[in-house]
XYZ file of N, CA and C in Angstrom:
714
model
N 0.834 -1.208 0.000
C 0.000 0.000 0.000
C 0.866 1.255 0.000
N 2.089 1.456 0.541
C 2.569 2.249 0.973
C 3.632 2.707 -0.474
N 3.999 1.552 -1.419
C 4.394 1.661 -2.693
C 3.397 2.407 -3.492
N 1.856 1.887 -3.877
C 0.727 2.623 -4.292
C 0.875 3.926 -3.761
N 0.907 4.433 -2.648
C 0.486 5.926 -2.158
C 1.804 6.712 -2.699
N 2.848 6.330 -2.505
C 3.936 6.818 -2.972
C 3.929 6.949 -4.754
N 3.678 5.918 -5.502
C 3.763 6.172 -6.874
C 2.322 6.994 -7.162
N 1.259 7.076 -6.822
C -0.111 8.184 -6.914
C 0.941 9.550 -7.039
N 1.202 9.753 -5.554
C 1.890 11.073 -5.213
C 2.716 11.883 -5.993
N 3.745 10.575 -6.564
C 4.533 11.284 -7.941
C 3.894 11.365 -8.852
N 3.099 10.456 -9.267
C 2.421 10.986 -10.344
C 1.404 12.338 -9.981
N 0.840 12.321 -8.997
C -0.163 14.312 -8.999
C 1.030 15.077 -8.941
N 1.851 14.586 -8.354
C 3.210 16.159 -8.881
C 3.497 16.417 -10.057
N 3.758 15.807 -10.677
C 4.103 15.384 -11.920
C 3.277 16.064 -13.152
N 1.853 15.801 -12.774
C 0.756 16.528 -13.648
C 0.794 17.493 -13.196
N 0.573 17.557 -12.317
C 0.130 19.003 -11.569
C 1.671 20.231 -12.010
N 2.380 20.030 -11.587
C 3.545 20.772 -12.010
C 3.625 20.821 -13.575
N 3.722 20.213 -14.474
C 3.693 20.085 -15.383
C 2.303 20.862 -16.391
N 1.356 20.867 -15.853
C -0.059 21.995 -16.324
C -0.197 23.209 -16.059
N -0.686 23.746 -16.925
C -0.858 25.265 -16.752
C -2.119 25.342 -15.818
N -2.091 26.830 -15.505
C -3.179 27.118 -13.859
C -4.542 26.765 -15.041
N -5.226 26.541 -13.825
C -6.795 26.583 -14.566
C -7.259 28.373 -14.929
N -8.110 28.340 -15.614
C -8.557 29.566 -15.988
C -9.666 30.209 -15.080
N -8.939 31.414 -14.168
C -9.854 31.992 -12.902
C -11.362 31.547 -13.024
N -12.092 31.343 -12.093
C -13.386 31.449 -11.839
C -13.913 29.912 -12.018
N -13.085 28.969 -12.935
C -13.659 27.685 -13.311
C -13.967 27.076 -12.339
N -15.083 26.150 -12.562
C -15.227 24.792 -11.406
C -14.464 23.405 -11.370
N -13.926 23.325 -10.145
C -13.603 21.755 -10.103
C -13.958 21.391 -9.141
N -14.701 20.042 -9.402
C -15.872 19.758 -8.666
C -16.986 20.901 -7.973
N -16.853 20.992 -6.655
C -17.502 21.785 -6.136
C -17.222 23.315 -6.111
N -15.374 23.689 -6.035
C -15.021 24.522 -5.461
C -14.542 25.233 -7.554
N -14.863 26.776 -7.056
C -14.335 27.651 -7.961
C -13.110 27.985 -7.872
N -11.990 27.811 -8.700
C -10.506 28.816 -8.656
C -10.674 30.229 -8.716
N -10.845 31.417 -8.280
C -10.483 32.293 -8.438
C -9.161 32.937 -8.098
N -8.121 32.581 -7.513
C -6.820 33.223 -7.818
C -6.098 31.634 -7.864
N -5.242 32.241 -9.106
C -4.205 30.603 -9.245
C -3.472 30.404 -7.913
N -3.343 29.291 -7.862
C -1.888 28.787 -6.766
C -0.583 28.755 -7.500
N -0.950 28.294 -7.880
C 0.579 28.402 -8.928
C 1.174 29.412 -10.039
N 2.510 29.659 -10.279
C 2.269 30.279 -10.838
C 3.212 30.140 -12.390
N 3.713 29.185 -11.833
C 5.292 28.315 -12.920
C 5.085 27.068 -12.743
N 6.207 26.328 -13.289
C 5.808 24.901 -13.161
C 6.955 24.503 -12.126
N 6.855 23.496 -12.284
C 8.386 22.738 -10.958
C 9.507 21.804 -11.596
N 8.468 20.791 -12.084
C 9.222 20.172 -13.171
C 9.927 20.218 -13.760
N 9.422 20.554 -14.983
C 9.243 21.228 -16.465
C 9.638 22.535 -16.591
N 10.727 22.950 -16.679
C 11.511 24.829 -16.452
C 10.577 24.856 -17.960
N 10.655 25.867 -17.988
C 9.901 26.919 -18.919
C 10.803 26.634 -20.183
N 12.309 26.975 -19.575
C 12.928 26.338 -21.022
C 13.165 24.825 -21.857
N 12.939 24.095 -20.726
C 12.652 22.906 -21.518
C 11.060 23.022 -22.213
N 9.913 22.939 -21.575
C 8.689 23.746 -22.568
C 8.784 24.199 -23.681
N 9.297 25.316 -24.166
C 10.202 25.765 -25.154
C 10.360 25.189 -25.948
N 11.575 24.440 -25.254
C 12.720 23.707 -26.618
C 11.326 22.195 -27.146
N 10.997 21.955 -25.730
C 9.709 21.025 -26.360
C 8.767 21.345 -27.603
N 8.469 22.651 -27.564
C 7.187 23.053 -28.656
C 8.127 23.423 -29.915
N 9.559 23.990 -29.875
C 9.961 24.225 -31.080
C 10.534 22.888 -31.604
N 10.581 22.158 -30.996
C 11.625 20.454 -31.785
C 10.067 20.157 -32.730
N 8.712 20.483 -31.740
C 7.229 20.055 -32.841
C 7.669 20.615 -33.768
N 7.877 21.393 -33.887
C 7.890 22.387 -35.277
C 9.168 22.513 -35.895
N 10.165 21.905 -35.412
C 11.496 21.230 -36.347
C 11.444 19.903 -36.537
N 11.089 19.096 -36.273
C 11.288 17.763 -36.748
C 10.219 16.570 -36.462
N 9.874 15.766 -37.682
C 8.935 14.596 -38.209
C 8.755 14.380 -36.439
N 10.280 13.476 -35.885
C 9.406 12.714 -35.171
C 9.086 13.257 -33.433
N 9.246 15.184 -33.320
C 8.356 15.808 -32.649
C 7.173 16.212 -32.912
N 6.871 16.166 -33.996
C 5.548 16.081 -34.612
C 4.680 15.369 -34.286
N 5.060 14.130 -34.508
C 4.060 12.688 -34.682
C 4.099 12.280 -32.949
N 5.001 12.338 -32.203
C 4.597 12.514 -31.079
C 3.573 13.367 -30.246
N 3.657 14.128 -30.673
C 2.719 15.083 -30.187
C 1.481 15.034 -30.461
N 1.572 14.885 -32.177
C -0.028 14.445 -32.683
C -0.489 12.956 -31.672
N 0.220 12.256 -31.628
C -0.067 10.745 -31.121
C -1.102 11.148 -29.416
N 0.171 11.643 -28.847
C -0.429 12.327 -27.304
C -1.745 13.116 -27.662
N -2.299 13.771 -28.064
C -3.072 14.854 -28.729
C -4.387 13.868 -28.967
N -3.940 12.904 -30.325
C -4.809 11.789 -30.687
C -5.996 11.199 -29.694
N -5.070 10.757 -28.976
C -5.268 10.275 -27.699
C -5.823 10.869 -26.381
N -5.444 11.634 -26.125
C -6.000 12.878 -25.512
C -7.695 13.087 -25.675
N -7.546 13.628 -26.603
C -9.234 14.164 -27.226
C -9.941 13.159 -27.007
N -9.754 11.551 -27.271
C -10.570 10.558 -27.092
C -10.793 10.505 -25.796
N -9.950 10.763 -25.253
C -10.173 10.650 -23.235
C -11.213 11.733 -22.819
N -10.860 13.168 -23.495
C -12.145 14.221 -23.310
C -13.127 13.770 -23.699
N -13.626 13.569 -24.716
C -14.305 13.217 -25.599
C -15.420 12.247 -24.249
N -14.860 11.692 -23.689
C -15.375 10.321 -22.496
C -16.321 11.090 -21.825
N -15.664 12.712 -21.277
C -16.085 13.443 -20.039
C -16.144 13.047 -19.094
N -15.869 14.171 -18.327
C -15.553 14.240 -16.647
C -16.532 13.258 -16.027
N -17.580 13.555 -16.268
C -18.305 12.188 -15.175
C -18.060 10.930 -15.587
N -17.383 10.618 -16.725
C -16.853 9.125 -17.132
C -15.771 8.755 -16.327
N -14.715 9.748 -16.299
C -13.676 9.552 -15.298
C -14.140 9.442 -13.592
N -15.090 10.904 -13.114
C -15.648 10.482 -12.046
C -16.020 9.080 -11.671
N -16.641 8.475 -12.326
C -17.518 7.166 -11.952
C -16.170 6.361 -12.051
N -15.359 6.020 -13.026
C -13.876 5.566 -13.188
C -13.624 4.905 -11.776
N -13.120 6.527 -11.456
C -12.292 6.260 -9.971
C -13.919 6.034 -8.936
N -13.914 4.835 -8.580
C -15.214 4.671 -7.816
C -14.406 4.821 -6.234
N -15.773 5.440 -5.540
C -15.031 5.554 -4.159
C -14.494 4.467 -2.879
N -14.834 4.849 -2.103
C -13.489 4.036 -0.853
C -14.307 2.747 -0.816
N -15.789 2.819 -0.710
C -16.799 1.721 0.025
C -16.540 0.638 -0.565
N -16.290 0.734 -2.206
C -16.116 -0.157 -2.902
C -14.607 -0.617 -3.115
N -14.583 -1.658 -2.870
C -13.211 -3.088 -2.761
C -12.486 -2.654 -3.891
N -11.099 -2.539 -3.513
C -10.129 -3.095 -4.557
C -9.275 -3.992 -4.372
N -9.218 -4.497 -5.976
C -8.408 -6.314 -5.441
C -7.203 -6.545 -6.657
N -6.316 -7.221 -6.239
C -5.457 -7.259 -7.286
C -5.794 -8.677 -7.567
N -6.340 -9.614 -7.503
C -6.981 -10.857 -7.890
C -8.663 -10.411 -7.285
N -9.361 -11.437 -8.276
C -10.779 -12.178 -8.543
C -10.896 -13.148 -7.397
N -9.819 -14.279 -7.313
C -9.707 -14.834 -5.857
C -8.223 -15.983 -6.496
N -7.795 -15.402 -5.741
C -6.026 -16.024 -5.584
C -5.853 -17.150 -6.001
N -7.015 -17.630 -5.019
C -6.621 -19.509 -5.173
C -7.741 -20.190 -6.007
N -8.938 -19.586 -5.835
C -10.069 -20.514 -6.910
C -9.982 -19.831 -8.319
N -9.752 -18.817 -8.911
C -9.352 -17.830 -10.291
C -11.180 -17.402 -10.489
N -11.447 -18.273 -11.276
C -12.978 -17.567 -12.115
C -13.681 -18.041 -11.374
N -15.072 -17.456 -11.178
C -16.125 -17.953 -10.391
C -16.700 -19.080 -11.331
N -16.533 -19.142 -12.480
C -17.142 -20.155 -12.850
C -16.465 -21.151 -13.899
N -14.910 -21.080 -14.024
C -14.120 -21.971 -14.912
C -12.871 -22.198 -13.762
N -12.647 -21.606 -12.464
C -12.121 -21.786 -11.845
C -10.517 -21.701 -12.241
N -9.915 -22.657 -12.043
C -8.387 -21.914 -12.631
C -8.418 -21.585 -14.119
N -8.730 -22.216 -14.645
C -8.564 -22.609 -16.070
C -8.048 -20.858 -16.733
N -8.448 -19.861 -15.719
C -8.495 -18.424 -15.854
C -6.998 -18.352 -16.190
N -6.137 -18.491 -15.324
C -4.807 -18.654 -14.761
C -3.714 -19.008 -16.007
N -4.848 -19.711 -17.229
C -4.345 -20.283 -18.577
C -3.555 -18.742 -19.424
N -4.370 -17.404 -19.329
C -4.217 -16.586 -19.268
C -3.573 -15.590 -18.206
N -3.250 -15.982 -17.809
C -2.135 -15.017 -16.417
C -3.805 -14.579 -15.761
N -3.436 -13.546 -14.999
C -4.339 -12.752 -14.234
C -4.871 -11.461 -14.649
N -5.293 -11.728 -15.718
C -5.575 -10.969 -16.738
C -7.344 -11.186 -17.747
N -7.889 -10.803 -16.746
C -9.447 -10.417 -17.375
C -9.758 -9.055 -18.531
N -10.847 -9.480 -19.737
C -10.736 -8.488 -20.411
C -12.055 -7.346 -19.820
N -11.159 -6.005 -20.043
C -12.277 -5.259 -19.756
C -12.432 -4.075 -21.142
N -13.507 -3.177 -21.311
C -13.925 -2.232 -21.835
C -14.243 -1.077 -21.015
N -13.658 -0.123 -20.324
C -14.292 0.576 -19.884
C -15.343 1.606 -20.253
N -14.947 1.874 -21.642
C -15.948 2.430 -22.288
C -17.407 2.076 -22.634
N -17.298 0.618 -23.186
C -18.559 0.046 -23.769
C -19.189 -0.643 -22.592
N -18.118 -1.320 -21.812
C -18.646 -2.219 -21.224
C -18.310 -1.624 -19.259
N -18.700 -0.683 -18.817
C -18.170 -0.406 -17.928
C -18.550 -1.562 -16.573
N -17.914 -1.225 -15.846
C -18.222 -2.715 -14.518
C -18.513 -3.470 -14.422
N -17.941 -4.160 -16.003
C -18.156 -5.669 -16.084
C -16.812 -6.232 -16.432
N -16.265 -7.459 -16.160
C -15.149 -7.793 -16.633
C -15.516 -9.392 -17.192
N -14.550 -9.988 -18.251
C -15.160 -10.900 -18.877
C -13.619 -11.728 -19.140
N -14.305 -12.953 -18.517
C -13.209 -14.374 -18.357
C -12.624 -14.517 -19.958
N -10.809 -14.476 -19.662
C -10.748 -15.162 -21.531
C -10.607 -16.417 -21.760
N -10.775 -17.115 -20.297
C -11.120 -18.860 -20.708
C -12.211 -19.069 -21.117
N -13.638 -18.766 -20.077
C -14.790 -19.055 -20.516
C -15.492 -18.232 -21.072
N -15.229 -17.186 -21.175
C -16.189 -16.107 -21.861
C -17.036 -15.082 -21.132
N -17.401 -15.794 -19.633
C -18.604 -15.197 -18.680
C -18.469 -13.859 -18.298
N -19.163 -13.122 -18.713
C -19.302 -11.651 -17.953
C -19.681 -11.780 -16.683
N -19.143 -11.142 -16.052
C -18.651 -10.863 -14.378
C -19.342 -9.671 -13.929
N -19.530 -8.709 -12.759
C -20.809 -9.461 -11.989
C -22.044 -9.600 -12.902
N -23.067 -10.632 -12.923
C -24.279 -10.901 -13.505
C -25.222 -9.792 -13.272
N -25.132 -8.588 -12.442
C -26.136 -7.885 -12.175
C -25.673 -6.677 -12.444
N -26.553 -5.780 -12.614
C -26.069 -4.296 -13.533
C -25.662 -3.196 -12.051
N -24.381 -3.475 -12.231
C -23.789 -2.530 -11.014
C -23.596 -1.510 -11.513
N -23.580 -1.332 -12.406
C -23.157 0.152 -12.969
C -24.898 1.217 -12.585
N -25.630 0.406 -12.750
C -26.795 1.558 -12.262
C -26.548 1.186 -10.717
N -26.368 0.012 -10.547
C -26.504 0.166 -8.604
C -25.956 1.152 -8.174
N -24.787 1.461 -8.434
C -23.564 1.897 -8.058
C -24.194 3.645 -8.513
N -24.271 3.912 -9.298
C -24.705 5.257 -9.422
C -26.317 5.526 -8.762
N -27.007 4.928 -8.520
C -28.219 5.207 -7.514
C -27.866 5.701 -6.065
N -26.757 5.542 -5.626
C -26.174 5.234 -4.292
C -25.038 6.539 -4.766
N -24.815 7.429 -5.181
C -23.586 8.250 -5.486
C -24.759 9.471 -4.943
N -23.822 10.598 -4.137
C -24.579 12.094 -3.889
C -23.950 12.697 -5.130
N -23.557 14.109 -4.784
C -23.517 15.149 -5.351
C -22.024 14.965 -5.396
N -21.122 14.573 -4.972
C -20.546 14.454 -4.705
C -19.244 13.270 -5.165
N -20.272 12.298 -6.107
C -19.872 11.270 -6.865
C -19.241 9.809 -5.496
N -19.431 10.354 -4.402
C -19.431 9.681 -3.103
C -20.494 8.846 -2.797
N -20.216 7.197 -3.341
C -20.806 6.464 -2.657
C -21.778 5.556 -1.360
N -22.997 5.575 -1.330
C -23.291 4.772 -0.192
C -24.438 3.645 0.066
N -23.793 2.742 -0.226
C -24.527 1.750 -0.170
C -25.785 1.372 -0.009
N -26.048 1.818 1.756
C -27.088 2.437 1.925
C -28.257 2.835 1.268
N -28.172 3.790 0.289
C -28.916 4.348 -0.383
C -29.102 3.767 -1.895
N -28.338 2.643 -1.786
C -28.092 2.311 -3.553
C -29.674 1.134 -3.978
N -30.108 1.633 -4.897
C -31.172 0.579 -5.474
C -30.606 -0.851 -5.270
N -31.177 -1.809 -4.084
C -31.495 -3.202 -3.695
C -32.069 -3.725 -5.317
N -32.829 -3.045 -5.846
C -33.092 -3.918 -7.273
C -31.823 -4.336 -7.720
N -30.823 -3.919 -8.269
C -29.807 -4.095 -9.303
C -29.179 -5.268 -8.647
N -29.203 -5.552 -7.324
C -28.495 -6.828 -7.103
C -29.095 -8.142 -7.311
N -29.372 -8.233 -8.068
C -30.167 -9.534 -9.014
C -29.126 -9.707 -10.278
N -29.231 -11.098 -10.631
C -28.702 -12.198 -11.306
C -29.797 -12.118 -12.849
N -29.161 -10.747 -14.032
C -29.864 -10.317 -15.151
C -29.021 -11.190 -16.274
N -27.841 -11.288 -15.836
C -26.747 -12.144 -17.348
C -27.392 -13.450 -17.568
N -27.442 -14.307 -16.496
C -27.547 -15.909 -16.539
C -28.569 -16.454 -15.514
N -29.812 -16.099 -15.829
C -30.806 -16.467 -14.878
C -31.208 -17.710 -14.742
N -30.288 -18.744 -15.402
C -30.573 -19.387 -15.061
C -29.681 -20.799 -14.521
N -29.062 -19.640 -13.984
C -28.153 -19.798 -12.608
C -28.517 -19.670 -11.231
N -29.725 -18.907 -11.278
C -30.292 -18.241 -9.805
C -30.140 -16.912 -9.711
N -30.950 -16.727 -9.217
C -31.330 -14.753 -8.888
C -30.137 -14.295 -8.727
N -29.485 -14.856 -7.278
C -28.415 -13.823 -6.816
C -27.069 -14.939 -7.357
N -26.279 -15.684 -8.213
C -25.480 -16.178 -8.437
C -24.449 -14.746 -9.536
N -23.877 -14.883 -9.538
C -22.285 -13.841 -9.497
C -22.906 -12.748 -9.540
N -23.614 -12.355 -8.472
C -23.894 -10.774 -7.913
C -23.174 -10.061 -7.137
N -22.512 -9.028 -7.429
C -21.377 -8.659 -6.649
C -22.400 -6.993 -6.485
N -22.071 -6.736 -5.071
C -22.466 -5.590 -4.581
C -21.285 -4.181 -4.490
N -20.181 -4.640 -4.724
C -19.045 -3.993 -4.408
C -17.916 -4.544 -3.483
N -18.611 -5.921 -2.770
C -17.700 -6.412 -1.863
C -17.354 -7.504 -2.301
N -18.027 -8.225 -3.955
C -17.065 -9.858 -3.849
C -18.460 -10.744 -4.232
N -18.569 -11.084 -4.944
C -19.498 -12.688 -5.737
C -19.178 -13.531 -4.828
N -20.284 -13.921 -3.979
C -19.657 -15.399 -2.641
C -20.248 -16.383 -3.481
N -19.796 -17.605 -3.859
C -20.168 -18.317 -4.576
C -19.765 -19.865 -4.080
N -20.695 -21.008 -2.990
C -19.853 -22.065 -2.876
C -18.899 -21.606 -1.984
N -19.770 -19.956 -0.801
C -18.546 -20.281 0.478
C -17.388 -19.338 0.131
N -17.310 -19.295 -1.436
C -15.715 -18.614 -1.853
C -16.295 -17.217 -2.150
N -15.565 -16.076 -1.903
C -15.689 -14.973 -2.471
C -14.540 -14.640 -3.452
N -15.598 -13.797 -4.303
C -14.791 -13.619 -6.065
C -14.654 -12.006 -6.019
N -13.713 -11.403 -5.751
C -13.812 -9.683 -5.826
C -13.967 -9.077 -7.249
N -14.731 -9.388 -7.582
C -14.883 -9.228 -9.053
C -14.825 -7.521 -9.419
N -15.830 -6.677 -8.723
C -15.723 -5.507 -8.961
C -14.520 -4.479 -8.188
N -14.121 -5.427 -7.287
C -12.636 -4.651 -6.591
C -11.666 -5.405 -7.650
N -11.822 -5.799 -8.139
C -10.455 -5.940 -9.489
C -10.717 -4.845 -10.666
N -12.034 -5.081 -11.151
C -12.212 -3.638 -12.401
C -12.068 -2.688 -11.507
N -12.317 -2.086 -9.982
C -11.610 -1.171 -9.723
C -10.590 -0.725 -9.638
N -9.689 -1.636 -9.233
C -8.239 -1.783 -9.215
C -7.491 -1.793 -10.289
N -8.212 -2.150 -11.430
C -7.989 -2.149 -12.808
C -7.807 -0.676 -13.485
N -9.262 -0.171 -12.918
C -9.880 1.314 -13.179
C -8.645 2.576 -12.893
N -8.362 2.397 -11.386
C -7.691 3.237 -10.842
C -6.095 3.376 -11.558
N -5.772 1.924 -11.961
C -3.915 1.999 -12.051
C -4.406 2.722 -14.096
N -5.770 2.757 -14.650
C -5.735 3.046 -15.582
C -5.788 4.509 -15.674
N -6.066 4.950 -14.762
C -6.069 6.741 -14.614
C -4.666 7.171 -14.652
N -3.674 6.689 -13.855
C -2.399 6.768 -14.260
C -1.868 7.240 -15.835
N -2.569 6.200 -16.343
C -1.943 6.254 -17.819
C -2.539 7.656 -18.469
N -4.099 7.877 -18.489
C -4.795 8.585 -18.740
C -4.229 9.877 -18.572
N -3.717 10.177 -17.025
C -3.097 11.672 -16.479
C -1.974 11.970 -17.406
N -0.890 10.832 -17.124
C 0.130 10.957 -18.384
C -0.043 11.176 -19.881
N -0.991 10.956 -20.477
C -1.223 11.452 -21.803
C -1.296 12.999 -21.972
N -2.628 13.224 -21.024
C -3.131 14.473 -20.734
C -1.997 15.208 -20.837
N -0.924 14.850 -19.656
C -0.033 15.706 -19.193
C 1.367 15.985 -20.240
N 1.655 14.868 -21.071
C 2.274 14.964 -22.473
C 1.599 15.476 -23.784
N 0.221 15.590 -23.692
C -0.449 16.112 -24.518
C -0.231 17.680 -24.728
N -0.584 18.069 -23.021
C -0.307 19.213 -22.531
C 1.260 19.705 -23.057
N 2.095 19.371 -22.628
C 3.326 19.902 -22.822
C 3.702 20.416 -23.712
N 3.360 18.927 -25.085
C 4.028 19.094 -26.470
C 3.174 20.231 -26.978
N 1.966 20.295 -26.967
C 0.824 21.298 -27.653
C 1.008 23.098 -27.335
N 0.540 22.856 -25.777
C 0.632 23.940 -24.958
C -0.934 24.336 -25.273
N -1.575 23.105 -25.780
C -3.399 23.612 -25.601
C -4.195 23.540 -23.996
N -4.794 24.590 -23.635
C -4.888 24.733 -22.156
C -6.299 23.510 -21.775
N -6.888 23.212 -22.611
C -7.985 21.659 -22.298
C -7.771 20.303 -21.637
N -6.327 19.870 -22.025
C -5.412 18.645 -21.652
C -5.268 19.429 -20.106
N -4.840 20.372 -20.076
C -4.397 20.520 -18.497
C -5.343 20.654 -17.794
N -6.721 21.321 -18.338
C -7.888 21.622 -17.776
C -8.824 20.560 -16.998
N -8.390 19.607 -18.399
C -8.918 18.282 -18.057
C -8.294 17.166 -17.157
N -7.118 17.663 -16.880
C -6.514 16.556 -16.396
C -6.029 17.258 -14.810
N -6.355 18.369 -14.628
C -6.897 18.601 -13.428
C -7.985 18.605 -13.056
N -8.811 18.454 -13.671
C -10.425 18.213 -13.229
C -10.232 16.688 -12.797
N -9.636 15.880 -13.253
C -9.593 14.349 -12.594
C -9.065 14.249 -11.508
N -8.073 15.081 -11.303
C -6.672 15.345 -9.922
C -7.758 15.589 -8.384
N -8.763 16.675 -9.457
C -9.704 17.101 -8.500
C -10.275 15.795 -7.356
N -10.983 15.406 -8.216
C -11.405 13.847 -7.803
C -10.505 13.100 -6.906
């Protein structure tokens, strides 16, 4: 854990130093900027910046880098902020670096393992579901993605509590049983065993924001378009 908190940390310096201030008055999340905090970068001296934006404009392969970061970039905006919000789901909900260590799939059992520890996901199309590449089965059977947002305030802050009891029903494979790989946020118990199914796409989710910030934040650099930074402190926010 203490490796995780440490590599997070460099990475918000990292962006954060590296982006230009937000533009007075904007919102993130709740709170308005009206006077910057910053006022330079830390990183990134001004003259490396510089020599960064003029190599774009001297040579092929500062170019195509930049376009690439850029490319890439826009598709991540393009998602919007509450895509990323929901992304990073909050504390209540489990994160797992395995499905379950020793049994693998809830329902092919190791055979998962044939494939390393490695479930496919979509976050885009297919958000909070993850899907076995031995057997095929989409993971949890019940539509957490509305549970999970019934139960969010204003705040994109989770609580259980309050989350629609409908959605925890068994909609993929009914005919398996109502509640068979229903995961609430804490784990598919299946046969005694629990399967952390949705604390792995979280865990999945979270180390993928990483990558995400870093685009942003190379997007940012090479360009010097103020949206990449805009945007990629609006996630920091979070």
């Amino acid at each position: 854990m203490k490796k995780i908190t440490v590599r997070l940390l460099a990475l918000v310096l990292s962006c954060v130093c590296s982006m230009s201030l937000l533009p007075a008055g904007m919102l993130v999340g709740s709170a308005a900027v009206k006077t910057p905090i910053k006022t330079k970068g830390t990183i990134y001296t001004e003259k490396e910046i510089a020599t960064c934006r003029t190599n774009v404009k001297k040579y092929n392969w500062a170019s195509a880098t930049k376009n690439s970061y850029c490319a890439s970039a826009d598709k991540m905006i393009a998602n919007g902020i509450d895509f990323y919000y929901l992304l990073m789901s909050s504390n209540e909900v489990w994160r797992s670096y395995y499905v379950s260590e020793t049994n693998g799939c809830p329902n092919c059992g190791l055979d998962v393992y044939d494939y390393g520890n490695k479930y496919n996901i979509d976050f885009v199309n297919k958000p909070f579901k993850i899907t076995c590449p031995a057997c095929s089965m989409v993971f949890p059977t019940n539509d957490f993605e509305s549970y999970y947002k019934s139960g969010l305030d204003e705040h994109y802050v989770f609580n259980s509590q309050k989350a629609n009891k409908q959605y925890l029903k068994n909609v993929s494979y009914p005919e398996k049983g109502e509640y068979w790989g229903v995961d609430d946020g804490t784990g598919v118990v299946i046969g005694g065993t629990r399967y952390t199914v949705i604390g792995w796409y979280t865990n999945q989710a979270w180390s993928h924001i990483y990558g995400v910030l870093n685009t942003l934040k190379f997007a940012y650099l090479y360009s010097g378009e103020q949206k990449y930074a805009t945007f990629g402190i609006a996630i920091l926010s979070r």
